[in-house]
PDB file of C-alpha atoms in Angstrom:
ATOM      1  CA  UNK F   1       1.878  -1.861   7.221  1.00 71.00           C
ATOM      2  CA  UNK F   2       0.630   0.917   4.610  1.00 77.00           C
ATOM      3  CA  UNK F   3       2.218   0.859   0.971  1.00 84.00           C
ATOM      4  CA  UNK F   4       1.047   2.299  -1.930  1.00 85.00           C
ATOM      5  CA  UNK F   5       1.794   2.413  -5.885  1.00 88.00           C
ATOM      6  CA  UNK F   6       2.043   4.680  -8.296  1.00 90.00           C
ATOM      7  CA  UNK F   7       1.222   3.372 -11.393  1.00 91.00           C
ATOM      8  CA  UNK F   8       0.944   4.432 -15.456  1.00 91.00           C
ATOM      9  CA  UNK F   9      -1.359   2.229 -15.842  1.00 91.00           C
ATOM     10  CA  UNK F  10      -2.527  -0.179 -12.957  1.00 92.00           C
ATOM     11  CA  UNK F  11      -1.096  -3.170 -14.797  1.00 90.00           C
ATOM     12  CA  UNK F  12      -2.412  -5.696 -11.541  1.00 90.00           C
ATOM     13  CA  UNK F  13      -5.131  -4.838  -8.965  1.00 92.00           C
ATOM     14  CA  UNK F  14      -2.927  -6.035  -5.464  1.00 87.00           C
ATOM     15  CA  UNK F  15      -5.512  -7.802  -2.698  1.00 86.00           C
ATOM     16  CA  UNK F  16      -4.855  -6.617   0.504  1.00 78.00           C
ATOM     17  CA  UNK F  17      -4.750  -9.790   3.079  1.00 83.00           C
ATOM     18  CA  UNK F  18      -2.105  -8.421   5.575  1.00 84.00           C
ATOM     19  CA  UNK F  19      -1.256  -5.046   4.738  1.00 81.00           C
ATOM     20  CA  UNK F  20      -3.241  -2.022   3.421  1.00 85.00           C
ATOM     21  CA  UNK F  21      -2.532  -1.529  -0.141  1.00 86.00           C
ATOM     22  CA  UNK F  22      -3.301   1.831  -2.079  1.00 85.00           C
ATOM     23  CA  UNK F  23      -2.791   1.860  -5.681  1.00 89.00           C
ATOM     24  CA  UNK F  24      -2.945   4.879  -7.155  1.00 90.00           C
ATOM     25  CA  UNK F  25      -3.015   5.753 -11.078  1.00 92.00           C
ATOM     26  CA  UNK F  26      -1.493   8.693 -13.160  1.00 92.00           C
ATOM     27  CA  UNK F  27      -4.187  10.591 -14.895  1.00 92.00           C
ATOM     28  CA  UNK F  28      -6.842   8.860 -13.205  1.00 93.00           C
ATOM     29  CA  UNK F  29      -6.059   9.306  -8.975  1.00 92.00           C
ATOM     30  CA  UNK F  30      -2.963  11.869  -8.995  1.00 90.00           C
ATOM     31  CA  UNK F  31      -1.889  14.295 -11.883  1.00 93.00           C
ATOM     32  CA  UNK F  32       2.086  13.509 -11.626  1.00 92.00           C
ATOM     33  CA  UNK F  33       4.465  10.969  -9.773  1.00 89.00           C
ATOM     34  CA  UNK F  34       5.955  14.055  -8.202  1.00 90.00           C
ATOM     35  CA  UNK F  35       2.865  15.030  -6.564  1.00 89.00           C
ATOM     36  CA  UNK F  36       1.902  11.103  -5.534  1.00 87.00           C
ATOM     37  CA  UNK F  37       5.233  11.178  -3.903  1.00 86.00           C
ATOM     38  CA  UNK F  38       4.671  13.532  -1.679  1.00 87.00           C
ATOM     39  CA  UNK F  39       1.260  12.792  -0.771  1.00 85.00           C
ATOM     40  CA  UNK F  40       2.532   9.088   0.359  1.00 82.00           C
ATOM     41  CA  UNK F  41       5.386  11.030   2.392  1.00 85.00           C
ATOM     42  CA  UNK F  42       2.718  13.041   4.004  1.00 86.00           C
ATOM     43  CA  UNK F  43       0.462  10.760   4.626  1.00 82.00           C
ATOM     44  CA  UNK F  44       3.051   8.410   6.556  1.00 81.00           C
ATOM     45  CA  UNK F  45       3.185   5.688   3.822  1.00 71.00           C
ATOM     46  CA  UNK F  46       6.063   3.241   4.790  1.00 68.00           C
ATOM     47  CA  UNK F  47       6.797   1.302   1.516  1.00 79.00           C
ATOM     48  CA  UNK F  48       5.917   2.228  -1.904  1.00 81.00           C
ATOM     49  CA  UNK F  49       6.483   1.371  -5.481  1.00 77.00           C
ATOM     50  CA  UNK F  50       6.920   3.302  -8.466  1.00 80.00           C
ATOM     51  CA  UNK F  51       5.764   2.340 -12.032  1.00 79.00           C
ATOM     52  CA  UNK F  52       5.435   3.870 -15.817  1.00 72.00           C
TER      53      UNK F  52
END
């Protein structure tokens, strides 16, 4: 399973052990949640979580 977060900032690094994880940071990775949203919709991602 792919799932991804978009975080303001990456409070906790998550280890991947049976899923692939991508953690993704505001200012840093992406310029907006708006645009991290749809890049995880485009990309297929099938759980995600959303943090400021």
């Amino acid at each position: 399973m792919r799932s991804f977060t978009i975080e303001d900032p990456i409070e906790y690094v998550y280890e991947s052990k049976q899923s692939l994880i991508h953690q993704r940071e505001v200012g840093e990775d992406i310029t907006d949640f708006a645009s991290a949203i749809r890049s995880a919709q485009l990309a297929g991602t099938l759980k995600g979580i959303v943090s400021q």
